[in-house]
């Protein structure tokens, strides 16, 4: 994954809860990315925050769309069409066809008059969801485009409308009631924390809409073993009272087509000092508490919908002698953390601060997925520094030397400093890393992480 793709992914992650229709190609690239290589400037979320302030959320990919992207987009569009032509979801919409027809006509007329952000010619308007949630009335509307968008290839646009409960169709169709007009329509649309244009009318509810004939199911974290169909079938609604730590999936004709964490239902809580103490227990190397706290905080933000246990600090210390890659240098104060994640394994994050005390901007980080518990007392953990030839190897306390070996030949032998070593070892098959004690006895042998197994349970749209 390139830096640009990671930036796009971060933006989609940040915007998904408030944006009516996420970027189609961002969705294509990030689907089911449980363990993602990532480059993060400074301390984790700083990059996303900076870019979010400068790059429009409507950016739709520009150059680089492949034939495979186009084929996938056609498949997604076919499923989205099923959703667009499905009966309206929501109890109010189902029992008030006259209101639905009036709202459809009003939204269509105002779109043609240029009242909304969507200016492209539209041939059909469909109300996909209409209901009252508490003291708010919400509608989700699809706009079938006369011609597919030449950049995104979407054939539909969509928009969420918010007004006070009991509002007339005319009030709900007002431009000021829009919570934004999106640049597409996905087969499984979800949205959270909607508000009208002024912010005066808002709901913290989460709504999910899938095609007719499909069923939305939910399962609580951490095990994701028991999936329960939602009462609404192809409709999911969560309010503040019904939110929980869970994942959702969409099953169509017995096939799982989409699976995702219910991010809007997970409340982020800042890390406490007691949790930092626990995260530092049994940490290797020399770990500045300030950097450790930042790393644990960032890991919590990164894994707030996928983590199934507390983050641990595996190692802290200085990386010296590492070869730079095209991202820049990797020498500096480093922290390695690990978080257990859904479906097994651990996400390991390496954060490097290139300033002497870690306080100034600069440096970066990346993450890898490992299958074996990196917290084990005898664990040897080699991690390549992204695209560098250098590998950081974290070792147990008795180790004094690390060797890089390929097919029985020693490529490099490096002394251990503070329970870690940086070894230059070009990528290639048969590469292993050995941790040796003072007598030359091999304590353990490890390979570079290979990433998570393929997710064969989900057949994407």
PDB file of C-alpha atoms in Angstrom, residues 191-320:
ATOM      1  CA  UNK A 191     -24.352   6.417   8.432  1.00  0.00           C
ATOM      2  CA  UNK A 192     -24.083   7.806  11.959  1.00  0.00           C
ATOM      3  CA  UNK A 193     -24.628  11.096  13.771  1.00  0.00           C
ATOM      4  CA  UNK A 194     -26.737  12.799  11.146  1.00  0.00           C
ATOM      5  CA  UNK A 195     -27.688  16.458  11.395  1.00  0.00           C
ATOM      6  CA  UNK A 196     -29.367  18.979   9.153  1.00  0.00           C
ATOM      7  CA  UNK A 197     -27.413  21.706   7.411  1.00  0.00           C
ATOM      8  CA  UNK A 198     -27.557  24.036  10.395  1.00  0.00           C
ATOM      9  CA  UNK A 199     -26.816  21.378  12.990  1.00  0.00           C
ATOM     10  CA  UNK A 200     -29.981  22.327  14.891  1.00  0.00           C
ATOM     11  CA  UNK A 201     -31.635  18.955  14.266  1.00  0.00           C
ATOM     12  CA  UNK A 202     -29.464  15.908  14.898  1.00  0.00           C
ATOM     13  CA  UNK A 203     -29.502  12.283  15.927  1.00  0.00           C
ATOM     14  CA  UNK A 204     -26.720  10.064  17.231  1.00  0.00           C
ATOM     15  CA  UNK A 205     -28.379   6.982  15.744  1.00  0.00           C
ATOM     16  CA  UNK A 206     -26.685   4.661  13.268  1.00  0.00           C
ATOM     17  CA  UNK A 207     -28.621   3.401  10.251  1.00  0.00           C
ATOM     18  CA  UNK A 208     -27.697   0.613   7.833  1.00  0.00           C
ATOM     19  CA  UNK A 209     -29.539  -0.230   4.609  1.00  0.00           C
ATOM     20  CA  UNK A 210     -28.934  -3.318   2.430  1.00  0.00           C
ATOM     21  CA  UNK A 211     -30.649  -4.679  -0.721  1.00  0.00           C
ATOM     22  CA  UNK A 212     -33.973  -6.491  -0.546  1.00  0.00           C
ATOM     23  CA  UNK A 213     -33.500 -10.223  -0.126  1.00  0.00           C
ATOM     24  CA  UNK A 214     -30.376  -9.703   1.971  1.00  0.00           C
ATOM     25  CA  UNK A 215     -30.203  -9.909   5.753  1.00  0.00           C
ATOM     26  CA  UNK A 216     -28.086  -7.747   8.046  1.00  0.00           C
ATOM     27  CA  UNK A 217     -26.638  -9.714  10.957  1.00  0.00           C
ATOM     28  CA  UNK A 218     -24.733  -8.566  14.029  1.00  0.00           C
ATOM     29  CA  UNK A 219     -22.306 -10.249  16.416  1.00  0.00           C
ATOM     30  CA  UNK A 220     -20.793  -8.912  19.637  1.00  0.00           C
ATOM     31  CA  UNK A 221     -17.081  -8.543  20.182  1.00  0.00           C
ATOM     32  CA  UNK A 222     -14.726 -10.098  20.958  1.00  0.00           C
ATOM     33  CA  UNK A 223     -15.459 -13.535  19.516  1.00  0.00           C
ATOM     34  CA  UNK A 224     -17.767 -12.818  16.559  1.00  0.00           C
ATOM     35  CA  UNK A 225     -19.061 -16.368  16.876  1.00  0.00           C
ATOM     36  CA  UNK A 226     -22.790 -15.766  17.247  1.00  0.00           C
ATOM     37  CA  UNK A 227     -24.399 -13.859  14.389  1.00  0.00           C
ATOM     38  CA  UNK A 228     -28.004 -12.757  14.870  1.00  0.00           C
ATOM     39  CA  UNK A 229     -30.279 -11.463  12.076  1.00  0.00           C
ATOM     40  CA  UNK A 230     -31.515  -7.933  12.640  1.00  0.00           C
ATOM     41  CA  UNK A 231     -35.277  -7.553  13.222  1.00  0.00           C
ATOM     42  CA  UNK A 232     -35.485  -5.220  10.234  1.00  0.00           C
ATOM     43  CA  UNK A 233     -34.029  -7.800   7.862  1.00  0.00           C
ATOM     44  CA  UNK A 234     -32.231  -5.517   5.413  1.00  0.00           C
ATOM     45  CA  UNK A 235     -32.455  -2.560   7.807  1.00  0.00           C
ATOM     46  CA  UNK A 236     -30.356  -1.894  10.899  1.00  0.00           C
ATOM     47  CA  UNK A 237     -30.953   0.927  13.385  1.00  0.00           C
ATOM     48  CA  UNK A 238     -28.901   1.585  16.496  1.00  0.00           C
ATOM     49  CA  UNK A 239     -29.629   4.368  18.937  1.00  0.00           C
ATOM     50  CA  UNK A 240     -27.538   5.464  21.892  1.00  0.00           C
ATOM     51  CA  UNK A 241     -29.525   3.016  24.023  1.00  0.00           C
ATOM     52  CA  UNK A 242     -28.942   0.019  21.751  1.00  0.00           C
ATOM     53  CA  UNK A 243     -25.334   0.556  20.712  1.00  0.00           C
ATOM     54  CA  UNK A 244     -22.829  -2.129  21.657  1.00  0.00           C
ATOM     55  CA  UNK A 245     -19.378  -3.368  20.737  1.00  0.00           C
ATOM     56  CA  UNK A 246     -20.190  -5.411  17.669  1.00  0.00           C
ATOM     57  CA  UNK A 247     -19.616  -6.141  13.999  1.00  0.00           C
ATOM     58  CA  UNK A 248     -22.169  -6.267  11.200  1.00  0.00           C
ATOM     59  CA  UNK A 249     -22.387  -8.378   8.089  1.00  0.00           C
ATOM     60  CA  UNK A 250     -24.749  -8.638   5.122  1.00  0.00           C
ATOM     61  CA  UNK A 251     -25.802 -12.093   3.937  1.00  0.00           C
ATOM     62  CA  UNK A 252     -27.398 -12.477   0.506  1.00  0.00           C
ATOM     63  CA  UNK A 253     -28.648 -15.913  -0.600  1.00  0.00           C
ATOM     64  CA  UNK A 254     -26.496 -17.541   2.062  1.00  0.00           C
ATOM     65  CA  UNK A 255     -23.320 -15.691   1.012  1.00  0.00           C
ATOM     66  CA  UNK A 256     -21.625 -13.110   3.231  1.00  0.00           C
ATOM     67  CA  UNK A 257     -21.138 -10.079   0.994  1.00  0.00           C
ATOM     68  CA  UNK A 258     -19.987  -7.448   3.478  1.00  0.00           C
ATOM     69  CA  UNK A 259     -18.542  -7.471   6.969  1.00  0.00           C
ATOM     70  CA  UNK A 260     -17.433  -4.489   9.011  1.00  0.00           C
ATOM     71  CA  UNK A 261     -17.060  -3.175  12.566  1.00  0.00           C
ATOM     72  CA  UNK A 262     -19.867  -1.046  13.916  1.00  0.00           C
ATOM     73  CA  UNK A 263     -17.602   1.902  14.551  1.00  0.00           C
ATOM     74  CA  UNK A 264     -20.287   4.391  15.467  1.00  0.00           C
ATOM     75  CA  UNK A 265     -21.368   2.146  18.346  1.00  0.00           C
ATOM     76  CA  UNK A 266     -17.940   2.036  19.960  1.00  0.00           C
ATOM     77  CA  UNK A 267     -17.123   4.819  22.364  1.00  0.00           C
ATOM     78  CA  UNK A 268     -13.480   5.816  22.525  1.00  0.00           C
ATOM     79  CA  UNK A 269     -12.155   6.429  26.023  1.00  0.00           C
ATOM     80  CA  UNK A 270      -8.736   8.003  26.691  1.00  0.00           C
ATOM     81  CA  UNK A 271      -6.026   5.767  28.107  1.00  0.00           C
ATOM     82  CA  UNK A 272      -5.579   6.024  31.871  1.00  0.00           C
ATOM     83  CA  UNK A 273      -2.273   6.085  33.704  1.00  0.00           C
ATOM     84  CA  UNK A 274      -3.105   2.686  35.206  1.00  0.00           C
ATOM     85  CA  UNK A 275      -3.542   1.296  31.688  1.00  0.00           C
ATOM     86  CA  UNK A 276      -0.188   2.740  30.663  1.00  0.00           C
ATOM     87  CA  UNK A 277       1.382   1.038  33.683  1.00  0.00           C
ATOM     88  CA  UNK A 278      -0.171  -2.264  32.641  1.00  0.00           C
ATOM     89  CA  UNK A 279       0.894  -1.802  29.010  1.00  0.00           C
ATOM     90  CA  UNK A 280       4.484  -1.242  30.142  1.00  0.00           C
ATOM     91  CA  UNK A 281       4.573  -4.323  32.348  1.00  0.00           C
ATOM     92  CA  UNK A 282       7.226  -6.729  30.983  1.00  0.00           C
ATOM     93  CA  UNK A 283       8.174  -4.289  28.196  1.00  0.00           C
ATOM     94  CA  UNK A 284      11.659  -4.865  26.799  1.00  0.00           C
ATOM     95  CA  UNK A 285      14.379  -2.295  26.223  1.00  0.00           C
ATOM     96  CA  UNK A 286      14.271   1.262  27.508  1.00  0.00           C
ATOM     97  CA  UNK A 287      10.846   2.811  27.123  1.00  0.00           C
ATOM     98  CA  UNK A 288      10.249   6.548  27.732  1.00  0.00           C
ATOM     99  CA  UNK A 289       6.868   6.747  29.390  1.00  0.00           C
ATOM    100  CA  UNK A 290       5.789   9.766  27.349  1.00  0.00           C
ATOM    101  CA  UNK A 291       6.349   7.971  24.065  1.00  0.00           C
ATOM    102  CA  UNK A 292       4.797   4.794  25.425  1.00  0.00           C
ATOM    103  CA  UNK A 293       1.661   6.641  26.432  1.00  0.00           C
ATOM    104  CA  UNK A 294       1.334   8.246  22.998  1.00  0.00           C
ATOM    105  CA  UNK A 295       1.828   4.889  21.298  1.00  0.00           C
ATOM    106  CA  UNK A 296      -0.770   3.136  23.459  1.00  0.00           C
ATOM    107  CA  UNK A 297      -3.228   5.994  22.905  1.00  0.00           C
ATOM    108  CA  UNK A 298      -2.720   5.847  19.139  1.00  0.00           C
ATOM    109  CA  UNK A 299      -3.127   2.074  19.123  1.00  0.00           C
ATOM    110  CA  UNK A 300      -6.419   2.395  20.971  1.00  0.00           C
ATOM    111  CA  UNK A 301      -7.674   4.852  18.387  1.00  0.00           C
ATOM    112  CA  UNK A 302      -6.469   2.602  15.570  1.00  0.00           C
ATOM    113  CA  UNK A 303      -8.046  -0.550  17.012  1.00  0.00           C
ATOM    114  CA  UNK A 304     -11.124   0.758  18.769  1.00  0.00           C
ATOM    115  CA  UNK A 305     -13.339  -1.431  16.571  1.00  0.00           C
ATOM    116  CA  UNK A 306     -11.032  -4.404  16.030  1.00  0.00           C
ATOM    117  CA  UNK A 307      -9.050  -4.818  19.254  1.00  0.00           C
ATOM    118  CA  UNK A 308     -10.137  -7.607  21.606  1.00  0.00           C
ATOM    119  CA  UNK A 309      -7.661  -6.989  24.400  1.00  0.00           C
ATOM    120  CA  UNK A 310      -5.350  -4.347  25.858  1.00  0.00           C
ATOM    121  CA  UNK A 311      -2.392  -2.973  23.926  1.00  0.00           C
ATOM    122  CA  UNK A 312       1.018  -3.961  25.264  1.00  0.00           C
ATOM    123  CA  UNK A 313       4.337  -2.196  24.814  1.00  0.00           C
ATOM    124  CA  UNK A 314       6.710  -4.865  23.502  1.00  0.00           C
ATOM    125  CA  UNK A 315       9.876  -2.839  23.258  1.00  0.00           C
ATOM    126  CA  UNK A 316      11.255   0.670  23.363  1.00  0.00           C
ATOM    127  CA  UNK A 317      14.679   2.042  22.553  1.00  0.00           C
ATOM    128  CA  UNK A 318      16.832   3.625  19.887  1.00  0.00           C
ATOM    129  CA  UNK A 319      17.054   2.412  16.319  1.00  0.00           C
ATOM    130  CA  UNK A 320      20.547   3.132  15.025  1.00  0.00           C
TER     131      UNK A 320
END
